[in-house]
Structures are given as C-alpha cells and as structure tokens.
XYZ file of C-alpha atoms in Angstrom:
631
model
C 20.291 -16.246 -14.116
C 19.371 -15.076 -10.584
C 17.528 -11.881 -10.108
C 18.574 -10.198 -6.892
C 16.555 -8.141 -4.498
C 19.121 -5.533 -3.685
C 16.989 -3.995 -0.969
C 17.496 -7.039 1.263
C 21.274 -6.944 1.603
C 22.177 -6.680 5.278
C 23.900 -3.627 6.591
C 27.766 -3.832 6.451
C 29.150 -2.519 9.744
C 32.445 -0.574 9.954
C 35.557 -2.331 11.172
C 35.270 -0.773 14.661
C 31.530 -1.699 14.965
C 32.275 -5.268 13.657
C 34.839 -5.801 16.333
C 32.742 -4.304 19.185
C 29.648 -6.452 18.200
C 31.704 -9.688 17.981
C 33.574 -9.198 21.235
C 30.573 -8.132 23.210
C 28.604 -11.084 21.967
C 31.494 -13.416 22.925
C 31.415 -11.841 26.420
C 27.698 -12.279 26.757
C 27.230 -15.791 25.288
C 30.154 -17.612 26.848
C 30.952 -18.505 30.584
C 32.788 -15.719 32.485
C 33.943 -17.254 35.760
C 37.148 -19.308 35.924
C 39.433 -20.033 38.854
C 43.129 -21.149 38.900
C 42.424 -24.163 41.180
C 40.184 -25.713 38.433
C 41.583 -28.716 36.603
C 43.745 -27.699 33.662
C 41.605 -29.408 31.116
C 38.584 -27.401 32.386
C 40.731 -24.111 32.028
C 41.764 -25.057 28.452
C 38.180 -25.896 27.453
C 36.915 -22.507 28.919
C 39.347 -20.403 26.800
C 39.134 -22.710 23.777
C 35.381 -22.135 23.756
C 35.909 -18.293 23.634
C 38.229 -18.568 20.666
C 35.962 -20.944 18.801
C 32.819 -18.747 19.466
C 34.669 -15.559 18.286
C 35.855 -17.258 15.060
C 32.362 -18.745 14.371
C 30.837 -15.275 14.878
C 33.289 -13.556 12.496
C 32.812 -16.427 9.941
C 29.030 -16.244 9.954
C 28.902 -12.406 9.509
C 31.463 -12.373 6.695
C 29.767 -15.268 4.932
C 26.495 -13.395 5.181
C 28.106 -10.297 3.459
C 29.592 -12.533 0.677
C 26.291 -14.314 0.137
C 24.125 -11.183 0.078
C 26.110 -9.212 -2.424
C 25.407 -10.236 -5.993
C 27.999 -12.055 -7.958
C 28.551 -10.304 -11.348
C 28.875 -13.609 -13.174
C 25.506 -14.938 -11.921
C 23.233 -11.860 -12.487
C 21.671 -10.582 -15.704
C 24.242 -8.824 -18.022
C 22.225 -5.598 -17.738
C 22.852 -5.501 -13.948
C 26.367 -6.647 -14.298
C 27.239 -3.888 -16.696
C 25.266 -1.318 -14.661
C 27.324 -2.212 -11.531
C 30.535 -1.958 -13.567
C 29.501 1.525 -14.628
C 28.414 2.686 -11.254
C 30.906 0.979 -8.861
C 33.804 -0.284 -11.086
C 33.729 -4.099 -11.491
C 37.359 -4.541 -10.475
C 37.051 -2.557 -7.268
C 33.882 -4.512 -6.385
C 35.416 -7.908 -6.930
C 38.627 -6.892 -5.037
C 36.622 -5.823 -2.003
C 34.614 -9.014 -1.873
C 37.908 -10.972 -2.420
C 39.453 -9.252 0.552
C 36.450 -10.045 2.730
C 36.767 -13.765 1.647
C 40.511 -13.788 2.427
C 39.897 -12.268 5.839
C 37.316 -14.978 6.645
C 39.803 -17.744 5.733
C 42.620 -16.041 7.719
C 40.348 -15.816 10.881
C 39.470 -19.547 10.485
C 43.253 -20.430 10.294
C 44.139 -18.198 13.290
C 41.402 -19.887 15.387
C 42.538 -23.384 14.282
C 46.229 -22.615 15.193
C 45.449 -21.197 18.639
C 43.018 -24.013 19.555
C 45.922 -26.416 18.692
C 48.277 -24.350 20.940
C 45.809 -24.190 23.768
C 46.349 -27.914 24.246
C 49.886 -27.060 25.483
C 48.819 -24.388 27.975
C 49.843 -25.599 31.427
C 48.313 -22.837 33.647
C 45.429 -20.379 33.698
C 47.710 -17.489 32.924
C 49.253 -19.084 29.748
C 45.761 -20.182 28.537
C 44.404 -16.678 29.100
C 47.396 -15.106 27.127
C 46.806 -17.456 24.212
C 43.189 -16.531 24.120
C 44.088 -12.800 24.166
C 46.571 -13.350 21.281
C 43.976 -15.259 19.263
C 41.231 -12.570 19.664
C 43.713 -9.769 19.098
C 44.880 -11.297 15.793
C 41.386 -11.794 14.609
C 40.491 -8.210 15.372
C 43.590 -6.997 13.674
C 42.545 -8.933 10.450
C 39.120 -7.176 10.530
C 40.785 -3.709 11.182
C 42.738 -4.151 7.977
C 39.467 -4.553 6.129
C 38.247 -1.110 7.095
C 38.376 0.336 3.597
C 36.714 -2.728 1.990
C 33.869 -2.709 4.502
C 33.196 1.015 3.974
C 33.260 0.615 0.228
C 30.788 -2.308 0.393
C 28.407 -0.376 2.677
C 28.400 2.588 0.159
C 27.635 0.071 -2.678
C 24.943 -1.485 -0.604
C 23.231 1.925 0.056
C 23.332 2.798 -3.616
C 22.140 -0.635 -4.721
C 19.103 -0.320 -2.377
C 18.214 3.051 -4.115
C 18.309 1.508 -7.622
C 14.962 1.046 -9.337
C 13.788 -2.535 -9.636
C 13.984 -3.203 -13.440
C 12.934 -6.577 -14.789
C 15.138 -7.179 -17.927
C 12.731 -9.772 -19.286
C 9.331 -8.101 -19.083
C 7.610 -5.821 -21.619
C 9.501 -2.556 -21.570
C 9.373 0.825 -23.321
C 12.761 2.655 -23.334
C 13.065 6.403 -23.661
C 16.299 7.862 -25.027
C 17.629 10.997 -26.647
C 19.385 14.285 -25.986
C 18.940 15.990 -22.589
C 15.926 18.167 -22.109
C 13.910 16.816 -25.016
C 10.877 15.765 -22.873
C 11.630 12.163 -21.773
C 10.701 12.673 -18.145
C 7.542 14.637 -19.075
C 6.517 11.639 -21.368
C 6.981 9.038 -18.587
C 4.970 11.182 -16.121
C 2.112 11.320 -18.621
C 1.855 7.579 -19.508
C 2.688 6.127 -16.030
C 2.221 6.766 -12.379
C 5.895 7.811 -11.926
C 6.788 11.260 -10.683
C 10.136 12.140 -12.234
C 11.570 15.626 -11.616
C 11.110 17.911 -14.703
C 13.272 21.115 -14.903
C 14.210 23.462 -17.768
C 17.882 22.545 -17.756
C 19.987 19.684 -19.035
C 20.657 16.444 -17.046
C 17.828 16.826 -14.608
C 17.634 12.999 -14.688
C 20.892 11.642 -13.517
C 19.945 7.937 -13.169
C 17.494 5.433 -14.485
C 13.765 5.908 -13.465
C 11.035 3.271 -13.810
C 7.313 3.776 -14.206
C 4.512 1.231 -14.706
C 1.410 1.255 -16.768
C -1.332 -1.207 -17.990
C -2.159 -1.906 -21.625
C -4.317 -4.812 -22.902
C -4.530 -6.124 -19.319
C -0.773 -6.499 -19.168
C 1.711 -4.714 -16.950
C 4.357 -2.630 -18.787
C 7.425 -0.872 -17.502
C 8.650 2.342 -18.920
C 12.379 3.205 -18.313
C 13.427 6.821 -18.432
C 17.170 7.143 -19.177
C 19.450 10.095 -18.664
C 20.292 12.240 -21.664
C 23.079 11.178 -24.066
C 25.481 13.600 -25.844
C 27.007 12.905 -29.164
C 30.686 11.985 -28.499
C 32.878 8.789 -28.482
C 32.039 6.105 -26.046
C 35.277 6.559 -24.160
C 34.384 10.133 -23.334
C 30.923 9.453 -21.966
C 30.480 9.896 -18.233
C 28.712 7.649 -15.669
C 25.320 9.254 -16.217
C 25.402 8.659 -19.935
C 26.776 5.135 -19.599
C 23.699 4.122 -17.630
C 21.567 4.932 -20.714
C 23.912 3.114 -23.015
C 23.791 -0.009 -20.738
C 20.032 -0.018 -20.743
C 19.885 0.304 -24.470
C 22.431 -2.439 -24.960
C 20.796 -5.149 -22.675
C 17.119 -4.531 -22.281
C 14.734 -6.253 -24.728
C 12.438 -3.190 -25.180
C 10.644 -1.023 -27.628
C 12.849 2.051 -28.088
C 11.363 5.596 -28.241
C 13.893 7.978 -29.645
C 12.736 11.494 -28.454
C 13.544 14.495 -30.732
C 12.863 18.173 -29.971
C 11.496 19.591 -33.191
C 11.502 23.170 -31.694
C 15.232 22.879 -30.820
C 14.522 24.355 -27.358
C 16.818 21.701 -25.802
C 19.798 23.655 -27.133
C 20.762 21.092 -29.857
C 19.798 21.444 -33.487
C 17.920 18.738 -35.482
C 21.076 17.797 -37.293
C 22.814 17.095 -34.034
C 19.900 14.939 -32.853
C 19.962 12.971 -36.123
C 23.690 12.519 -35.819
C 23.344 11.036 -32.325
C 20.661 8.722 -33.650
C 22.994 7.474 -36.394
C 25.854 6.911 -33.832
C 23.741 4.859 -31.369
C 21.681 3.098 -34.049
C 23.649 -0.252 -33.607
C 22.187 -0.444 -30.112
C 18.630 -0.459 -31.589
C 19.243 -3.684 -33.510
C 16.541 -6.277 -33.057
C 14.344 -3.839 -31.168
C 11.027 -2.118 -32.374
C 11.985 1.496 -32.894
C 9.728 4.651 -32.872
C 10.796 8.295 -33.473
C 8.813 10.765 -31.372
C 8.935 14.371 -32.546
C 8.126 16.082 -29.258
C 6.981 19.766 -28.478
C 4.732 20.020 -31.477
C 2.709 22.674 -29.660
C 5.670 24.999 -30.185
C 6.583 24.000 -33.750
C 5.286 21.271 -36.088
C 7.215 19.327 -38.729
C 5.260 21.078 -41.423
C 6.457 24.409 -40.147
C 10.173 23.446 -40.468
C 12.304 24.403 -43.428
C 12.411 21.937 -46.340
C 15.822 20.660 -45.409
C 14.644 19.692 -41.847
C 11.504 18.155 -43.253
C 13.613 15.899 -45.640
C 15.270 14.388 -42.370
C 11.825 12.990 -41.199
C 10.946 11.951 -44.755
C 14.248 9.986 -44.811
C 13.156 8.266 -41.528
C 9.817 7.197 -43.052
C 11.576 5.972 -46.203
C 13.582 3.632 -43.860
C 10.357 2.214 -42.512
C 10.584 4.101 -39.195
C 7.369 5.662 -37.717
C 7.468 9.310 -36.888
C 4.751 10.502 -34.483
C 4.352 14.140 -33.442
C 3.552 14.648 -29.725
C 3.229 17.303 -27.080
C 3.562 16.348 -23.397
C 2.094 19.803 -22.603
C -1.203 19.370 -24.483
C -0.987 15.520 -24.423
C -1.411 15.449 -28.196
C -0.170 12.135 -29.749
C 0.942 10.799 -26.311
C -1.615 7.917 -26.284
C -0.928 7.192 -29.972
C 2.738 6.718 -29.193
C 1.928 4.426 -26.308
C -0.423 2.306 -28.278
C 1.861 2.095 -31.370
C 4.930 1.174 -29.293
C 3.079 -1.500 -27.143
C 1.497 -3.113 -30.297
C 4.891 -3.274 -32.027
C 6.595 -4.817 -29.018
C 3.863 -7.442 -28.515
C 4.067 -8.353 -32.208
C 7.854 -8.498 -32.045
C 7.860 -10.694 -28.966
C 5.367 -13.121 -30.529
C 7.406 -13.274 -33.734
C 10.512 -13.895 -31.689
C 8.924 -16.792 -29.851
C 7.592 -18.256 -33.112
C 11.056 -18.461 -34.465
C 12.382 -20.305 -31.509
C 12.578 -24.108 -31.041
C 10.191 -23.958 -28.038
C 7.182 -23.164 -30.239
C 7.607 -26.344 -32.345
C 7.555 -28.482 -29.190
C 4.261 -26.807 -28.072
C 2.744 -26.942 -31.524
C 3.358 -30.718 -31.898
C 1.198 -31.269 -28.783
C -1.723 -29.167 -30.067
C -4.285 -29.986 -32.809
C -6.588 -27.219 -34.023
C -9.735 -28.739 -35.557
C -11.377 -26.531 -38.240
C -14.882 -27.877 -39.360
C -15.679 -27.743 -43.109
C -19.097 -27.254 -44.728
C -20.794 -30.391 -45.954
C -22.747 -28.507 -48.712
C -23.721 -24.992 -49.794
C -27.247 -25.000 -48.254
C -27.945 -22.115 -45.877
C -29.142 -23.268 -42.442
C -30.698 -20.462 -40.276
C -30.600 -20.604 -36.485
C -33.497 -22.643 -34.964
C -35.488 -20.858 -32.138
C -38.039 -23.008 -30.262
C -41.684 -21.921 -30.408
C -41.914 -21.675 -26.651
C -39.082 -19.105 -26.505
C -40.752 -17.037 -29.261
C -44.055 -17.074 -27.379
C -42.322 -16.125 -24.154
C -40.690 -13.170 -25.860
C -44.064 -12.032 -27.281
C -45.705 -12.192 -23.833
C -42.962 -9.942 -22.425
C -43.748 -7.185 -24.943
C -46.532 -5.016 -23.434
C -48.083 -2.008 -25.146
C -48.878 -0.178 -21.983
C -46.665 2.844 -21.342
C -43.906 2.496 -18.898
C -44.356 4.108 -15.475
C -42.706 7.443 -15.194
C -39.839 7.250 -12.748
C -38.579 9.960 -10.357
C -35.508 10.318 -12.539
C -37.649 11.037 -15.637
C -39.527 13.712 -13.746
C -36.239 15.342 -12.694
C -34.976 15.435 -16.270
C -38.201 17.080 -17.423
C -38.408 19.706 -14.775
C -34.795 20.592 -14.633
C -33.826 23.174 -11.954
C -37.512 23.438 -10.730
C -37.532 19.824 -9.550
C -38.006 19.229 -5.848
C -37.817 15.761 -4.486
C -41.243 14.861 -2.931
C -41.374 11.383 -1.354
C -44.534 12.004 0.683
C -46.722 11.525 -2.445
C -45.786 7.836 -2.446
C -46.893 7.256 1.198
C -49.506 4.561 1.575
C -51.915 5.963 4.106
C -55.556 4.962 4.847
C -56.567 8.585 4.432
C -54.624 10.024 1.434
C -55.513 13.609 2.508
C -53.193 13.153 5.615
C -49.975 12.832 3.434
C -48.892 16.407 3.846
C -49.950 16.893 7.504
C -47.230 18.080 9.811
C -45.496 15.348 11.719
C -45.714 16.010 15.574
C -42.514 16.721 17.364
C -41.900 14.376 20.314
C -39.770 15.383 23.350
C -39.199 12.989 26.254
C -42.109 10.909 25.124
C -44.662 13.711 24.908
C -46.113 15.612 21.930
C -44.967 19.229 22.072
C -48.150 20.467 20.464
C -50.126 19.149 23.500
C -48.405 21.898 25.670
C -48.887 24.796 23.269
C -51.853 27.151 23.675
C -53.317 27.711 20.202
C -54.724 31.036 21.352
C -51.431 32.389 22.752
C -50.881 34.922 19.992
C -54.401 36.365 20.447
C -53.841 36.677 24.206
C -50.475 38.354 23.659
C -52.039 40.937 21.433
C -54.692 41.607 24.090
C -52.032 42.102 26.784
C -50.071 44.509 24.589
C -53.255 46.582 23.950
C -53.888 46.670 27.748
C -50.384 47.928 28.450
C -50.710 50.622 25.785
C -53.913 51.893 27.451
C -52.161 51.959 30.879
C -49.296 53.915 29.430
C -51.721 56.420 27.868
C -53.596 56.883 31.124
C -50.154 57.790 32.749
C -50.124 54.941 35.277
C -46.382 54.477 34.955
C -45.361 58.153 35.059
C -43.262 59.080 38.197
C -44.546 62.035 40.150
C -41.956 64.613 40.769
C -42.804 65.344 44.426
C -40.748 67.923 46.282
C -38.444 66.232 48.726
C -38.481 67.426 52.306
C -35.606 69.322 53.892
C -34.201 66.384 55.778
C -33.755 64.387 52.601
C -32.095 67.330 50.861
C -29.569 67.579 53.877
C -28.805 63.846 53.588
C -28.090 64.127 49.828
C -25.879 67.266 50.393
C -23.955 65.377 53.240
C -23.451 62.319 50.912
C -22.078 64.613 48.189
C -19.520 66.146 50.649
C -18.455 62.699 51.782
C -17.903 61.588 48.175
C -15.784 64.704 47.407
C -13.731 64.142 50.528
C -13.127 60.546 49.533
C -11.934 61.643 46.107
C -9.506 64.081 47.702
C -8.110 61.414 49.989
C -7.513 59.038 47.020
C -5.639 61.836 45.104
C -3.489 62.586 48.077
C -2.506 58.942 48.432
C -1.630 58.808 44.702
C 0.643 61.832 44.979
C 2.748 60.063 47.790
C 6.051 58.537 46.916
C 5.262 54.950 46.134
C 8.764 53.952 45.310
C 9.712 53.481 48.891
C 9.344 50.196 50.658
C 5.937 48.779 50.822
C 4.718 48.280 54.297
C 1.885 45.981 55.171
C -1.419 47.727 55.359
C -2.822 47.443 58.866
C -5.656 49.114 60.585
C -4.511 52.459 61.991
C -5.725 53.713 65.327
C -7.967 56.844 64.946
C -8.524 59.060 67.930
C -12.074 59.657 68.882
C -11.590 63.477 69.010
C -10.097 63.582 65.524
C -12.969 61.458 64.142
C -15.630 63.650 65.857
C -13.971 66.848 64.607
C -13.958 65.568 61.037
C -17.513 64.501 61.224
C -18.519 67.895 62.753
C -16.714 69.715 59.876
C -18.801 67.707 57.379
C -21.950 68.909 59.188
C -22.833 65.967 61.441
C -24.065 66.544 64.981
C -21.575 64.633 67.211
C -23.092 65.446 70.616
C -24.365 62.751 72.940
C -22.544 59.934 71.101
C -21.267 57.946 74.093
C -23.308 54.995 73.108
C -22.121 54.931 69.456
C -20.494 51.821 68.096
C -17.049 53.503 67.587
C -16.806 54.383 71.272
C -14.527 52.044 73.172
C -16.267 50.684 76.205
C -14.191 50.748 79.423
C -13.480 47.416 81.077
C -15.618 46.279 83.908
C -14.098 47.187 87.249
C -15.541 43.980 88.774
C -12.797 41.325 88.900
C -13.112 37.636 88.575
C -13.483 35.674 91.817
C -10.176 34.255 92.985
C -10.085 30.503 93.195
C -9.819 29.250 96.653
C -6.671 27.431 97.468
C -7.307 23.719 97.056
C -6.288 21.128 99.439
C -2.863 19.489 98.858
C -3.371 16.188 96.994
C -2.380 13.033 98.675
C -1.046 11.106 95.604
C 0.944 11.999 92.459
C -1.967 10.974 90.308
C -4.088 13.643 92.007
C -1.510 16.323 91.766
C -2.913 17.735 88.447
C -5.922 19.968 88.066
C -8.931 18.407 89.633
C -11.044 19.803 86.885
C -9.802 17.257 84.238
C -7.850 13.884 84.838
C -5.091 13.094 82.346
C -5.822 10.236 80.023
C -2.770 8.058 80.997
C -3.868 8.016 84.697
C -7.611 8.042 84.370
C -9.127 5.058 86.119
C -5.915 4.231 88.078
C -5.865 4.000 91.854
C -2.371 4.955 92.811
C 1.198 5.335 91.552
C 1.899 1.557 91.746
C -0.932 0.782 89.357
C 0.400 3.497 86.981
C 3.837 1.901 86.819
C 2.259 -1.581 86.194
C 0.172 -0.187 83.291
C 3.253 1.430 81.676
C 5.203 -1.949 81.847
C 2.256 -3.804 80.226
C 2.050 -1.186 77.513
C 5.736 -1.502 76.704
C 5.552 -5.267 76.448
C 2.586 -5.021 74.070
C 4.481 -2.585 71.894
C 7.554 -4.813 71.594
C 6.077 -7.091 68.858
C 4.868 -4.090 66.855
C 8.267 -2.449 67.026
C 10.012 -5.715 65.969
C 7.729 -6.130 62.967
C 8.013 -2.473 62.016
C 11.770 -2.454 61.920
C 12.211 -4.126 58.606
C 10.109 -5.722 55.936
C 9.781 -6.643 52.258
C 9.619 -3.047 50.995
C 12.667 -1.861 53.085
C 16.011 -1.453 51.454
C 17.791 -3.820 53.640
C 20.206 -6.674 52.883
C 19.380 -9.544 55.204
C 22.500 -11.603 54.287
C 25.430 -9.358 55.120
C 27.730 -10.967 52.470
C 25.442 -11.820 49.361
C 27.343 -13.987 46.885
C 25.802 -12.349 43.730
C 27.301 -9.014 44.752
C 30.752 -10.202 45.911
C 31.497 -13.138 43.485
C 32.416 -13.238 39.825
C 34.380 -10.908 37.468
C 34.570 -7.176 38.061
C 36.758 -4.383 36.814
C 39.126 -2.253 38.833
C 37.430 -0.256 41.511
C 35.737 -0.640 44.934
C 34.697 -4.169 45.794
C 32.095 -3.445 48.464
C 29.196 -3.273 46.154
C 28.390 -3.454 42.419
C-alpha cells in the first residue's frame, strides 16, 4: 500500500484563476501574428496550434490534480477511514470524478474543433472556430468551480495532518476528555500539545516522537471519547475511534482517579467496556492518572474493587501523575517492552519466520568432559602487569588540591614555570607599550619629590606669599567702576522697556538705526562722561574731501571700430586683430570650426531619439483598441 506525503500536493487553483493561467500561457507560448493574405493551410495550422496547446495545458493540470490526491483504495485503511471521517468519502470521490470527466470533455472538445478547423475556408471562420473551442473549454472548467474549491480545502487540511506511520512502533493514548492524555505525551516526547482545564482541548490527532532502546517510537494523542453509540459520535471522537481500529499499537487507557475530569470512575469503566473490542490483539495498559490528588488506596472499597477486577483479568494498572512525573517513566517502559514482545511474537507466528530460520543454523558447542579449565594468561603479560604497578605515591594534581582547599583555593600556575632562577617566578611582568617598557619612563623617586613639593607649598602659604593685599584704589578707578555700574543699570532698563513693547505686531527686520551725534553726546554727558573736544572720535562722521577727481581729458576719436572701445583694456574678441576685415574673417573661421561640434552634440546614444521614423517593432503586430502612434 502506498504511503502518501500529503504536504506535497500541488495547490488547486479556483476556476477563474485556472482559466486566466491557461489562456495567458496560451497567449505567451504560441505565435500571435497572422494575416489574411497567408495561405489557408497556414492560417488553419496557426489556430489549430492554439486549440491543441490550450487543451494540452488543461489536460496536464487536471491530470496533476488527479495524480497528487490520494486514492482511497490504494492508501492504508487508517488514512482511508480518517479521510472518510474528515471529508466524507463520497463527496471526495465525486469531486475527483468530476475533475476526471472535465478532463475527458476538454479532450473531446479539442478533438472535434481541430477536425472542424480543416473546413475553415477563411481567416475569420478559423478564428471563430478557435474562439468557440476555447470558450467551451473555459465553460467546462467554470462548471467545476465547487469541486475545485472543495479539493483545495481538502488539500489544505491534509497538509496540516500529522505524519503517522501505521506500521511503526506506536503508543496510543485514549480515554475520556481532560484525563491527562496531552500532559502525558508532553512529558514523554518532544511534542508541545496544548493543555487546558476544559474538555476537548485536543480536537485532532497529535503525534510526538521518543527514543527507547535505540529505537524511534511514535506516541499518538487522540481526542477524548464520550460514552454513547457509534452513530452519535462526532468527527472529533471518530478520529480517535479510527486510530484505535487501524493502528497496530500499545494502547494506554487513561483514567482520572480523582474524577476531576467531570466523569465518575463507573462512567470511565463503562466506556472501557464499550470500546474494548477495539483493543483486540493489542497490548493494553490502564493508567490511573492524577495520583498526586488521590491514590487508589484512598478510594472507597467499591472503587478499589474496579481496579482489582482489572488486575484479575491480567491487565496492568499503574498509578501516575503528570504533575510530579511519578510513574510516567514506568508506564513508558512497560508499554514499550510489551509492544516489542508482542511484535516479536507476531512475527514468530507468521510464515516469513520459517523461511528465515531454514536458512540459519545456530551452533551450540557441548562440553567434552567435566574437567574445569581456567583461562591461560601468558607469563609475559603477567610480568608486564607487575612492572606497571608502582608503589610510589601518585603526583598530586591541581584538581586534588582544589578539592582539599575548597573555597580557599586560588589557581596558581606560576609555580609550574620552568625558569633558570626559580626566585623570579613571582616577579612582576613588565608592561610594554609601542615596543618600550613603561617602567623605563617612570621615576622611582616621584612620590618622594611630590611630598617635598607639597611641603614647600605649605611653607609658602604659611608665609602669606599668596595673600592678596587689599590696597586702596585711587579715585580714578573708583569713578570708572561707578560709571560701569551706571551703564549696566541703563542697559537693564533698556532691555525691560523693549520687553514691555507690543511684540504681537509684524516683525520688522532689525537694521542699524541712525543715532544723532547730539543725542549720543547728551546721553553720555548724563552718564558723567566728558564729551568736549571729541571731534576726532571714531563716531564722528568725517566730511568728504572738497578736492574732486581730475576730469579725464577728451580722447582723440578712434579711426577704426576695433579701437572704439576704452583704450584702457582691449576686448578679447578683437585683441590682436588689425582691422574690421580681419575681425569678420576670424568670426567666419570660428563658425566653421563649431559646425562639427554642433552636429555631434545634436544627438547621440544617450538621447531619447528615434532614428528610424517608422520603427517596425512599434507599429507592427497585434494591439488592442486605442492610439496607434506608439505602444
């Protein structure tokens, strides 16, 4: 039976996307230019090719869908029943059947229109036949809209299903909801299943993997099962029933001894009796979970009798707690050992084993007499062993010293240094900076010199060398200080006046305002400055010199145009030229020399210029309605 990898099924497009993809591919991959003056067989072949290409495209895509999706008759019964539970077997087969019918219809439509194309006697009729063929193919695909959408949903759900190998070593957890199945799988495997304190947290099958005895095991966590008839069970419960029915696994029936799951022990036992036919030919283990809350010995006698009855039937009952991990490893070990023994026993009962045993011969040697023969050790080996035994005490390692000293131990590797002079082991290692030893540039007496310098400073301070003499300032200095104080006060007043002004008005650019000399001298006099004899001060505007520049003498009228400009400086375009005739000649020569430059600069490789005024690639071929000047 084939095992499918459901994650590799290609995406199923919607009907609209299917049509768009196919038609656009036909447009891109087939020729697009045809003219009515072509020979009729060439026109027929042109449109025939389009019909065949579209049909082949549809055929390949639909075949890919039919091939990728698993056939229920070819896959393992576990997957077949699981798909029946999840997606409804009839609906699934019907959808794939519709796709297969659509593929055949498209093939027939293409075949019919290719045959009709042979009778097309003009470009128009051939084109109309092509349109009809492609239109009918697209209509067939449009009618498969619901089937394609259903198959895409199935594909998405299949890709999310866990990869369960029905033939490998498996542990299967089952029981009422909220009895601790997901907590158990999280403890024994690397899975991370959601655990919540309400029923039906697990709504689908979950798989975890673990190692035991160098073998890989899979643990399957099933959704909770309720005790009612098979017909009344929903999709979530039916997944668990399917796994129990088809997987060859060791079954761990989880029971909540504390009854915190909301179901009594009697109900849990009743469910066990109902689904017991599914446990046939499978190793079975009863796990009494949540023993940290209540143990079996703490239960009433009636409840204890239930577990005694299980043990009387030959079933193992193990108490566990997924909270404290008590008994979890025991359950894992017991279940794995039982399943291994069961699988070996099953293989031994089969016909294959006899075929293998016939090819093998196991030789068992028998004793020739009852004499005891000790192992023989050569004398050389004994002598070598004696030589290796030395009575001298073993050298004490650094690790041994560390264990003896404990927290007082400090790693000292310098004591092992092999130096010519052992007294130099603990000398300070010189610090090297830019190839020089730093100690060579340090004065060893620097601290002594610093102390002497500090003492000298103290003596100078005691002698009063740094005390400032409070000499009486002269009257002139006092006046200057008084004047500076008045200027500062005046400045503060000016700042306050400017702040009190209305600043909400339009801001004018701050320009230097003209101050009259009289106003300035008056303000300075009020402040106490002597403003007499200040004609040479820097704020006084000096009057212009009454002496005027010498008027330039009238120059002689120039004889030529070239000389008509200022004689002080000759213009560049006429410098070195004799007369007007030479100027004209120079201008003509300059114009001729510039012609080539102008011609080369008019257009080039980088310019957006179409050299050919009617380029074929822009004006020929198919185009839609609109302007025809440019594309």
